[in-house]
Tab-separated table of C-alpha atoms (C1' of nucleotides) in Angstrom:
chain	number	residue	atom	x	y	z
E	38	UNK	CA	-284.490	-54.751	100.595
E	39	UNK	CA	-281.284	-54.967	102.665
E	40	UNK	CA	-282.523	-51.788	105.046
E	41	UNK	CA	-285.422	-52.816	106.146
E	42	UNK	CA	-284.861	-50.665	109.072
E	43	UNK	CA	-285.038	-47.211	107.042
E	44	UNK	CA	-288.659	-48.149	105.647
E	45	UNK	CA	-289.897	-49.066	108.931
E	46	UNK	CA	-289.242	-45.468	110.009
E	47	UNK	CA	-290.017	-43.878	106.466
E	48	UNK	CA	-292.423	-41.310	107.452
E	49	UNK	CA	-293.953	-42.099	103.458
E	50	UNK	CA	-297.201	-44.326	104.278
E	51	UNK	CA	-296.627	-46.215	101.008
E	52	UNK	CA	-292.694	-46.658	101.791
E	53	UNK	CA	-294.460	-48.897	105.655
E	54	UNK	CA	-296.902	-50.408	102.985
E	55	UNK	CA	-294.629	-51.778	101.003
E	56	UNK	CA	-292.118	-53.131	104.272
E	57	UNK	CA	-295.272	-54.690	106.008
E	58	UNK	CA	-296.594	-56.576	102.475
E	59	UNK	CA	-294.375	-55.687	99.774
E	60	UNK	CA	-292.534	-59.079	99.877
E	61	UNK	CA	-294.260	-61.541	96.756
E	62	UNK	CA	-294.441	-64.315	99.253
E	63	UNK	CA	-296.833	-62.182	101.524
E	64	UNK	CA	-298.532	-60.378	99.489
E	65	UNK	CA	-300.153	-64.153	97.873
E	66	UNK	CA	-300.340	-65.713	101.312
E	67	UNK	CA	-302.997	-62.615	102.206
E	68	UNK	CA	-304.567	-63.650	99.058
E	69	UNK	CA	-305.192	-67.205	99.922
E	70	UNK	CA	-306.464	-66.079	103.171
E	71	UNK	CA	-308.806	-63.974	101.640
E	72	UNK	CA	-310.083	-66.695	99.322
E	73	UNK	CA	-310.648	-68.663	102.728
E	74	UNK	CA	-307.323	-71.006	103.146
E	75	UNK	CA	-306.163	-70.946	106.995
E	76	UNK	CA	-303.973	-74.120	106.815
E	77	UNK	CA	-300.272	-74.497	106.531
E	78	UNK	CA	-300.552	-77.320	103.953
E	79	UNK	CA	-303.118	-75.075	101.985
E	80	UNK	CA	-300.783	-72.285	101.808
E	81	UNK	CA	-297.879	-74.573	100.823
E	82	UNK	CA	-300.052	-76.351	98.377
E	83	UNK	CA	-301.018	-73.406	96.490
E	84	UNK	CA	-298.055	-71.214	95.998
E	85	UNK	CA	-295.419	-74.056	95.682
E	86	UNK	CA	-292.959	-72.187	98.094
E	87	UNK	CA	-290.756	-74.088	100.420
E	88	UNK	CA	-291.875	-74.752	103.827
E	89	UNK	CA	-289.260	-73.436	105.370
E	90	UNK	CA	-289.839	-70.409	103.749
E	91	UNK	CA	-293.371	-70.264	104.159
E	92	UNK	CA	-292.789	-71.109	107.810
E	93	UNK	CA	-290.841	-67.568	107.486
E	94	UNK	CA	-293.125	-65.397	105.864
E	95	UNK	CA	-296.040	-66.848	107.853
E	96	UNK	CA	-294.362	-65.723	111.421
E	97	UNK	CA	-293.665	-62.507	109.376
E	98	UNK	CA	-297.530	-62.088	109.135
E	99	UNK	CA	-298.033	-63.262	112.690
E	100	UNK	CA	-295.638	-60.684	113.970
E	101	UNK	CA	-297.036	-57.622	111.877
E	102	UNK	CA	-300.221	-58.771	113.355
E	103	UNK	CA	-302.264	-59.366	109.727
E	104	UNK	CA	-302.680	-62.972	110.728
E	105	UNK	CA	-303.673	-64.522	113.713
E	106	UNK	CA	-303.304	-67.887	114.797
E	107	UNK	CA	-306.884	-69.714	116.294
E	108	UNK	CA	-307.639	-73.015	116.945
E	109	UNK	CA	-308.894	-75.267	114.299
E	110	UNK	CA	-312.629	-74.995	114.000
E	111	UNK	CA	-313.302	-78.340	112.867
E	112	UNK	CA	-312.272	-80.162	115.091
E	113	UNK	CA	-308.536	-80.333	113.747
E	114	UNK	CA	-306.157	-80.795	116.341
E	115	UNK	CA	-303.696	-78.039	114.598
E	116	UNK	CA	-304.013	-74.063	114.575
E	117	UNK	CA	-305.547	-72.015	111.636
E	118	UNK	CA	-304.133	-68.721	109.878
E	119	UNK	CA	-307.216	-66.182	110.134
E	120	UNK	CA	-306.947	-63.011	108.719
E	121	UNK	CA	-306.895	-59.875	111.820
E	122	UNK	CA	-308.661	-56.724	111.205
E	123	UNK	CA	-305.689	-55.431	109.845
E	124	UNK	CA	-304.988	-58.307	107.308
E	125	UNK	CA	-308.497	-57.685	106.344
E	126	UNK	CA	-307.827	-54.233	105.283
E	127	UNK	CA	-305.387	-55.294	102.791
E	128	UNK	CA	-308.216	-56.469	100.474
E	129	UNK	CA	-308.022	-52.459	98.634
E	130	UNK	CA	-304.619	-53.252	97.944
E	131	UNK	CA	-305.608	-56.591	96.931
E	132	UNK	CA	-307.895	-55.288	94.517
E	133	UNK	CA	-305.838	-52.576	93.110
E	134	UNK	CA	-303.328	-54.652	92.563
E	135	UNK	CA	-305.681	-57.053	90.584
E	136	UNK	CA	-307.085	-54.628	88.456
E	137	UNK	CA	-304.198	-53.212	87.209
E	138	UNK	CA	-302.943	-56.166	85.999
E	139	UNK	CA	-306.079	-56.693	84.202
E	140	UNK	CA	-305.216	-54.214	82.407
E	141	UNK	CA	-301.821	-54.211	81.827
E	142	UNK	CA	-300.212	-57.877	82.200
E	143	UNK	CA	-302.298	-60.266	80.270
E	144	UNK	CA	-301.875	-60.712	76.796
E	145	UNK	CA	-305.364	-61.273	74.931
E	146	UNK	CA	-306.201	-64.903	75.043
E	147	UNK	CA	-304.436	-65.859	78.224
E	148	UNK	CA	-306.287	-67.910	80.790
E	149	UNK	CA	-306.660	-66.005	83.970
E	150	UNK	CA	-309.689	-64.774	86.415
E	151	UNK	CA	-311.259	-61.962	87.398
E	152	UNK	CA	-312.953	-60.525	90.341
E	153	UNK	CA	-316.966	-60.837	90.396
E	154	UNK	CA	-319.993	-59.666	92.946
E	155	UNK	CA	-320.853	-63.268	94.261
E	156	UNK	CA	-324.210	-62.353	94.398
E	157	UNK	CA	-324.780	-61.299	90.832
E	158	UNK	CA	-321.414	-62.924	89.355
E	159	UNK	CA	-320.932	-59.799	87.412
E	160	UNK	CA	-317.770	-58.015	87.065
E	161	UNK	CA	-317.057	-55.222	89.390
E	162	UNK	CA	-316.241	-51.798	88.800
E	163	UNK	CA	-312.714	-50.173	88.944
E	164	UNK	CA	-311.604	-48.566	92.173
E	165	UNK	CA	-313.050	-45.124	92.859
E	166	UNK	CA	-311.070	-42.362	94.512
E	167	UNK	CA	-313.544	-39.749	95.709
E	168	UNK	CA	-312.788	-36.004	96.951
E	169	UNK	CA	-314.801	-35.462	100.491
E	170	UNK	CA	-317.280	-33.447	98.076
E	171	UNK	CA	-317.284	-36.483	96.138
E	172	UNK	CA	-315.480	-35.752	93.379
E	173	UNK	CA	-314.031	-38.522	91.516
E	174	UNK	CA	-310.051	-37.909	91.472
E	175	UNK	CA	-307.088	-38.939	89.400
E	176	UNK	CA	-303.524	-38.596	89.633
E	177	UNK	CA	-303.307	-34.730	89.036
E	178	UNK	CA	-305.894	-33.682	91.202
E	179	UNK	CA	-304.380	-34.444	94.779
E	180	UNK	CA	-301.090	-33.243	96.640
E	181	UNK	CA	-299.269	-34.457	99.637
E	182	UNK	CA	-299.005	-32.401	102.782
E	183	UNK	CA	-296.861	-33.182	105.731
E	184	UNK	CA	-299.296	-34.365	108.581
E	185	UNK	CA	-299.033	-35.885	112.387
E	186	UNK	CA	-300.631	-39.138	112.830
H	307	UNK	CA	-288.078	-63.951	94.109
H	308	UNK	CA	-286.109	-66.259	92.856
H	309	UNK	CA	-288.264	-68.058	90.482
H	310	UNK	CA	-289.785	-64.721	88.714
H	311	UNK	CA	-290.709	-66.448	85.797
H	312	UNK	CA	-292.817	-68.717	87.157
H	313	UNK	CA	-294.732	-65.672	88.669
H	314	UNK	CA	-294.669	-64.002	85.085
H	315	UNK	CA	-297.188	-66.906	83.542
H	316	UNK	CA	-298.912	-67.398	86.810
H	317	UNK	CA	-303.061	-66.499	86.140
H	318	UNK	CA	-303.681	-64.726	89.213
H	319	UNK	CA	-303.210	-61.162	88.171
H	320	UNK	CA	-301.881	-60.377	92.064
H	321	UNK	CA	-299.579	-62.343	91.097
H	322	UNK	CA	-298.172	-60.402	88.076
H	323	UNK	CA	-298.679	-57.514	89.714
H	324	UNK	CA	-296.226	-58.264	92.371
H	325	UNK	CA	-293.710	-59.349	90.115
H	326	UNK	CA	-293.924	-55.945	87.991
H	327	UNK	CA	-294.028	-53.443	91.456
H	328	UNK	CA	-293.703	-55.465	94.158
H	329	UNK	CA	-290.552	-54.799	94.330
H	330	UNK	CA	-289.767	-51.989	97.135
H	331	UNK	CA	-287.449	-49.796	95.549
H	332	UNK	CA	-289.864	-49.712	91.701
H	333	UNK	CA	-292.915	-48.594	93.855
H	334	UNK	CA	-291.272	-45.820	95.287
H	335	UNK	CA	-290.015	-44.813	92.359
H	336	UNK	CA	-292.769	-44.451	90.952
H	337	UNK	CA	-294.548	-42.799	93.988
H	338	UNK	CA	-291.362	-40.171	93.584
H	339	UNK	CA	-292.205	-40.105	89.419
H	340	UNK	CA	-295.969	-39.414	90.208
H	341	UNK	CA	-295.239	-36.502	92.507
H	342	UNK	CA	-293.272	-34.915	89.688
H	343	UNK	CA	-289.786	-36.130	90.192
H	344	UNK	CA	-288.189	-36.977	86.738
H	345	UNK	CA	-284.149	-36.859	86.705
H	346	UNK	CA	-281.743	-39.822	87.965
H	347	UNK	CA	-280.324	-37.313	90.733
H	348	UNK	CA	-283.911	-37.099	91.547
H	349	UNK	CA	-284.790	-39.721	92.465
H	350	UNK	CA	-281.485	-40.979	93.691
H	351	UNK	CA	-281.583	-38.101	95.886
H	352	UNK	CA	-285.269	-38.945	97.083
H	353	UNK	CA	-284.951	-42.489	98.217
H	354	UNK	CA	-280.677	-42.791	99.088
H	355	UNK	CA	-280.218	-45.816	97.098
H	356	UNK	CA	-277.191	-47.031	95.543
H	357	UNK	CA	-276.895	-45.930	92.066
H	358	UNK	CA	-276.302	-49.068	90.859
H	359	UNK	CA	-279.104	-50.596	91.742
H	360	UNK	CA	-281.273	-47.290	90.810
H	361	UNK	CA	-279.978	-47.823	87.486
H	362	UNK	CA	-281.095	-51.376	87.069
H	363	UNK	CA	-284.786	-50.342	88.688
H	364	UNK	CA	-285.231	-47.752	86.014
H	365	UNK	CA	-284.090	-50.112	83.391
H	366	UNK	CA	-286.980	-52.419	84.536
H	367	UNK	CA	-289.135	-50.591	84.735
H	368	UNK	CA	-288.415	-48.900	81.478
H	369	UNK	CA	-288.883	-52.324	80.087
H	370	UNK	CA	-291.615	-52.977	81.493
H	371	UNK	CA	-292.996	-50.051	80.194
H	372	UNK	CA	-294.140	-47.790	83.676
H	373	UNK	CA	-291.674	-45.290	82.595
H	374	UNK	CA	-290.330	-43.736	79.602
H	375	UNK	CA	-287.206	-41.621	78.825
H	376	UNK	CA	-288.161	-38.412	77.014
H	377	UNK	CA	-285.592	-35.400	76.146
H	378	UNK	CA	-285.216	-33.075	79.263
H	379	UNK	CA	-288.068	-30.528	78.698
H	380	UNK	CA	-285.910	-27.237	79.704
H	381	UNK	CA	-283.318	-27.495	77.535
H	382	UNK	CA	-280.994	-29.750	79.643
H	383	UNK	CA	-278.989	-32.248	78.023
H	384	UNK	CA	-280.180	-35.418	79.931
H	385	UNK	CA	-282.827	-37.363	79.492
H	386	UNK	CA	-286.047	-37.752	81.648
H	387	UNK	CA	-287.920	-40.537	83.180
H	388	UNK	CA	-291.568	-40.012	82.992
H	389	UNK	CA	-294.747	-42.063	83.544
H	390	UNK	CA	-296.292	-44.185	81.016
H	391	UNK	CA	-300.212	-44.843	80.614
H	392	UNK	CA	-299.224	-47.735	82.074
H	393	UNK	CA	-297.226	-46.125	85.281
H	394	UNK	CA	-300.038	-43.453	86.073
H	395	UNK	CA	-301.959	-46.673	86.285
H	396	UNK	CA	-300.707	-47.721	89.313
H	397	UNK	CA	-302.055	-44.527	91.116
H	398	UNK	CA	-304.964	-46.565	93.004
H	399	UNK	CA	-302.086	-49.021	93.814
H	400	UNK	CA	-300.515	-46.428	95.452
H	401	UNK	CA	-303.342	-44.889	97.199
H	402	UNK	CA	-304.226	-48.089	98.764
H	403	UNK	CA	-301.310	-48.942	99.636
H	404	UNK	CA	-301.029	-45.417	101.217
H	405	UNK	CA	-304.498	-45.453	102.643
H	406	UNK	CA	-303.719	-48.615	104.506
H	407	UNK	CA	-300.513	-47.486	105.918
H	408	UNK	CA	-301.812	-44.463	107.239
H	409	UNK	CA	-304.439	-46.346	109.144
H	410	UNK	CA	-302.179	-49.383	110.124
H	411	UNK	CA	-298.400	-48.285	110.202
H	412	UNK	CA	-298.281	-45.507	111.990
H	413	UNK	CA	-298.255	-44.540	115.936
H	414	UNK	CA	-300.090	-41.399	117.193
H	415	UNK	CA	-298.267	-38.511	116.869
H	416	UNK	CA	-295.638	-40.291	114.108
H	417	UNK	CA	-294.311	-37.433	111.691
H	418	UNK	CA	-295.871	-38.773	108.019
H	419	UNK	CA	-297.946	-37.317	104.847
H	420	UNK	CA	-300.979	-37.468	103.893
H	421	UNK	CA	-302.874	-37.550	100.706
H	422	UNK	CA	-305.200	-34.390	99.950
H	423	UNK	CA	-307.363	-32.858	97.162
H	424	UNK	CA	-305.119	-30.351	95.512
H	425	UNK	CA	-308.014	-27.743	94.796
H	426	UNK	CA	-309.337	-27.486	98.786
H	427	UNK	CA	-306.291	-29.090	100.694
H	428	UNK	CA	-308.498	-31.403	102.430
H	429	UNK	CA	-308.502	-34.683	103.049
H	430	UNK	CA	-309.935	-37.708	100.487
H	431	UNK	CA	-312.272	-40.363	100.386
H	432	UNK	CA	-311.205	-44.000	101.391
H	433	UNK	CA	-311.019	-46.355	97.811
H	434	UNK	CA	-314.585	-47.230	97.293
H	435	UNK	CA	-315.521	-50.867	95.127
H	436	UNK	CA	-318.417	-50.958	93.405
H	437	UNK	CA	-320.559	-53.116	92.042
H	438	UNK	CA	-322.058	-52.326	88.781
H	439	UNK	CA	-325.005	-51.726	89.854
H	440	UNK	CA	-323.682	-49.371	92.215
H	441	UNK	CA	-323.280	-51.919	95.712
H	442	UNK	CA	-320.432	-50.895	97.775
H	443	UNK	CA	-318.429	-53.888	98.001
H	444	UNK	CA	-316.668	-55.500	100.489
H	445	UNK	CA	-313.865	-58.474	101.067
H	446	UNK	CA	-317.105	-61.138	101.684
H	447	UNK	CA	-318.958	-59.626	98.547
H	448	UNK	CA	-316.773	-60.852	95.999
H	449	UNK	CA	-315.355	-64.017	94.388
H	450	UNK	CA	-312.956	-65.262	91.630
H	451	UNK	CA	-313.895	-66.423	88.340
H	452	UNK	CA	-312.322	-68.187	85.753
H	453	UNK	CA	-311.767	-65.837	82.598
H	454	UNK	CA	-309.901	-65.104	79.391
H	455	UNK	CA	-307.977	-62.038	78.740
S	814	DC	C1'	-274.686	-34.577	86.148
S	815	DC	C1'	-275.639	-39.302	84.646
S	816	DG	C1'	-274.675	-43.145	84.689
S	817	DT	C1'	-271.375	-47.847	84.397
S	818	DA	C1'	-268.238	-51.309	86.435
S	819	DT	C1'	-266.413	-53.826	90.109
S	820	DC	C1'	-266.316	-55.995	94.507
S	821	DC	C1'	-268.209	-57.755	98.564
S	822	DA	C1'	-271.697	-58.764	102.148
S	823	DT	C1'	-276.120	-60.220	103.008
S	824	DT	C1'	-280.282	-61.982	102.299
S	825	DC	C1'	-283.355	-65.047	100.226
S	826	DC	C1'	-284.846	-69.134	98.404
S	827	DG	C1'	-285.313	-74.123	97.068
S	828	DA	C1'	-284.394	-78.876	98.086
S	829	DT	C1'	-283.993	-82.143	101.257
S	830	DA	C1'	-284.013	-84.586	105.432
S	831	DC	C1'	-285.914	-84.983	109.891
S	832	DT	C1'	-289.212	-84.598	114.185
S	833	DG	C1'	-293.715	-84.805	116.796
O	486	DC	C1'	-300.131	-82.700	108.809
O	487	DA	C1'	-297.235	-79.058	110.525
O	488	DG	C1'	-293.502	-77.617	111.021
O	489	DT	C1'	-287.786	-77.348	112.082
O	490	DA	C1'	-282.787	-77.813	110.631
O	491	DT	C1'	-279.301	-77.413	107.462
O	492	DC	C1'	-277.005	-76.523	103.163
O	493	DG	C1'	-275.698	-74.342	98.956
O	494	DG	C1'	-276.669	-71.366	95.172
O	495	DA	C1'	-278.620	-67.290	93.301
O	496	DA	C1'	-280.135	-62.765	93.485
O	497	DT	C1'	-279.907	-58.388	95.690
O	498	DG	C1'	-278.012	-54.464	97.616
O	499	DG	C1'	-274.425	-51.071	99.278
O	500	DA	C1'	-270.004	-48.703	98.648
O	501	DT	C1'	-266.910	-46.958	95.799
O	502	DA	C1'	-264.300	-45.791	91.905
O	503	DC	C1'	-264.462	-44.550	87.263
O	504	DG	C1'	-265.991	-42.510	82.494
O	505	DG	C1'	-269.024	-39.673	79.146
DNA sequence: CCGTATCCATTCCGATACTG
DNA sequence: CAGTATCGGAATGGATACGG
């Protein structure tokens, strides 16, 4: 996006969604965090990216407050890339966006892996969208309605 | 992304997913296409983009196969771009994406939309994970396995 | 109304070299 | 190990003009 601006200000919730973590980079850095990596080298060492980049996208983060910097819990004398409260919300997203490609980007056969309850290391169920009656919705059965924050 | 291919193969389904709709201007065209929009002028109405570059999302994503063109429905001689199974997939993508936004983008009193149940107007449920045995699950209650599609 | 074609500006990204 | 600095190439996006 060249107008980064104009979603910033979108008053569409999914328009600020995809500003704040729409960018590839991001969205597998928050990954990694969630799977527990905090260090720059881990980062770098899993997704391949260029440091300088990384050094971009990881400020990014810092700045839209989803990670936070702390200092190295082992004993290390550099910082560590936690995951905020907000970061940790992502994990929805996260999911969603796992779970459709289950079902729609692998070819049968490919190597890949899935998401499992560590306790039982069974398979989880799909994402449930529930009316306040509890209800299970889909697509057709909700509307938007202009709203104040 | 510059190296899209390499996301493509990659075996972390976030990954794919990102490449497919990670892009900004695909995900809100298909947020427009799930709340009924269906016609270029649409859409290029809805989110001000260059035509140009509206043309080549909609080609993607017509290869892809998230949308598909059908013959306008009321007689008109243009074509229409409508959801796929595939496309009215992404709906929980969307909703978390939306859900987070909502809790995370937005300042008090910020003009924005919110998601409701068509039938009573009122507001939904947050996503819900579960585990197959019913568990609600959280970021710390799951892990990655290795798998084959 | 629905696109396509062209041109240009910007942004992004990868590789590399360098510092503490 | 954890970055920063710089460079060049590629992709992206916006504006506009044009054609079916």
């Amino acid at each position: 996006m060249a107008k980064r601006n104009s979603l910033k200000e979108d008053a569409c919730p999914v328009a600020r969604s995809m500003e704040a973590i729409g960018d590839c980079w991001s969205m597998l850095i928050i990954r990694d965090a969630m799977l527990g990596k905090k260090r720059f080298g881990e980062f770098q060492k899993s997704l391949g990216v260029a440091k300088n980049i990384l050094t971009m996208r990881l400020r990014a983060l810092l700045d839209d407050g989803l990670l936070k910097l702390e200092p190295g819990a082992d004993g290390s004398a550099y910082q560590e890339y936690v995951l905020t409260d907000k970061g940790r919300a992502v994990f929805p997203i996260m999911v969603a966006l796992r779970q459709w490609a289950e079902d729609y980007a692998f070819k049968p056969g490919e190597e890949t892996n899935i998401m499992v309850d560590r306790e039982t290391g069974r398979r989880i169920r799909k994402l449930e969208l529930h009316a306040d009656d509890g209800r299970l919705l889909d697509l057709g059965d909700v509307t938007l309605k202009p709203a104040t924050a």
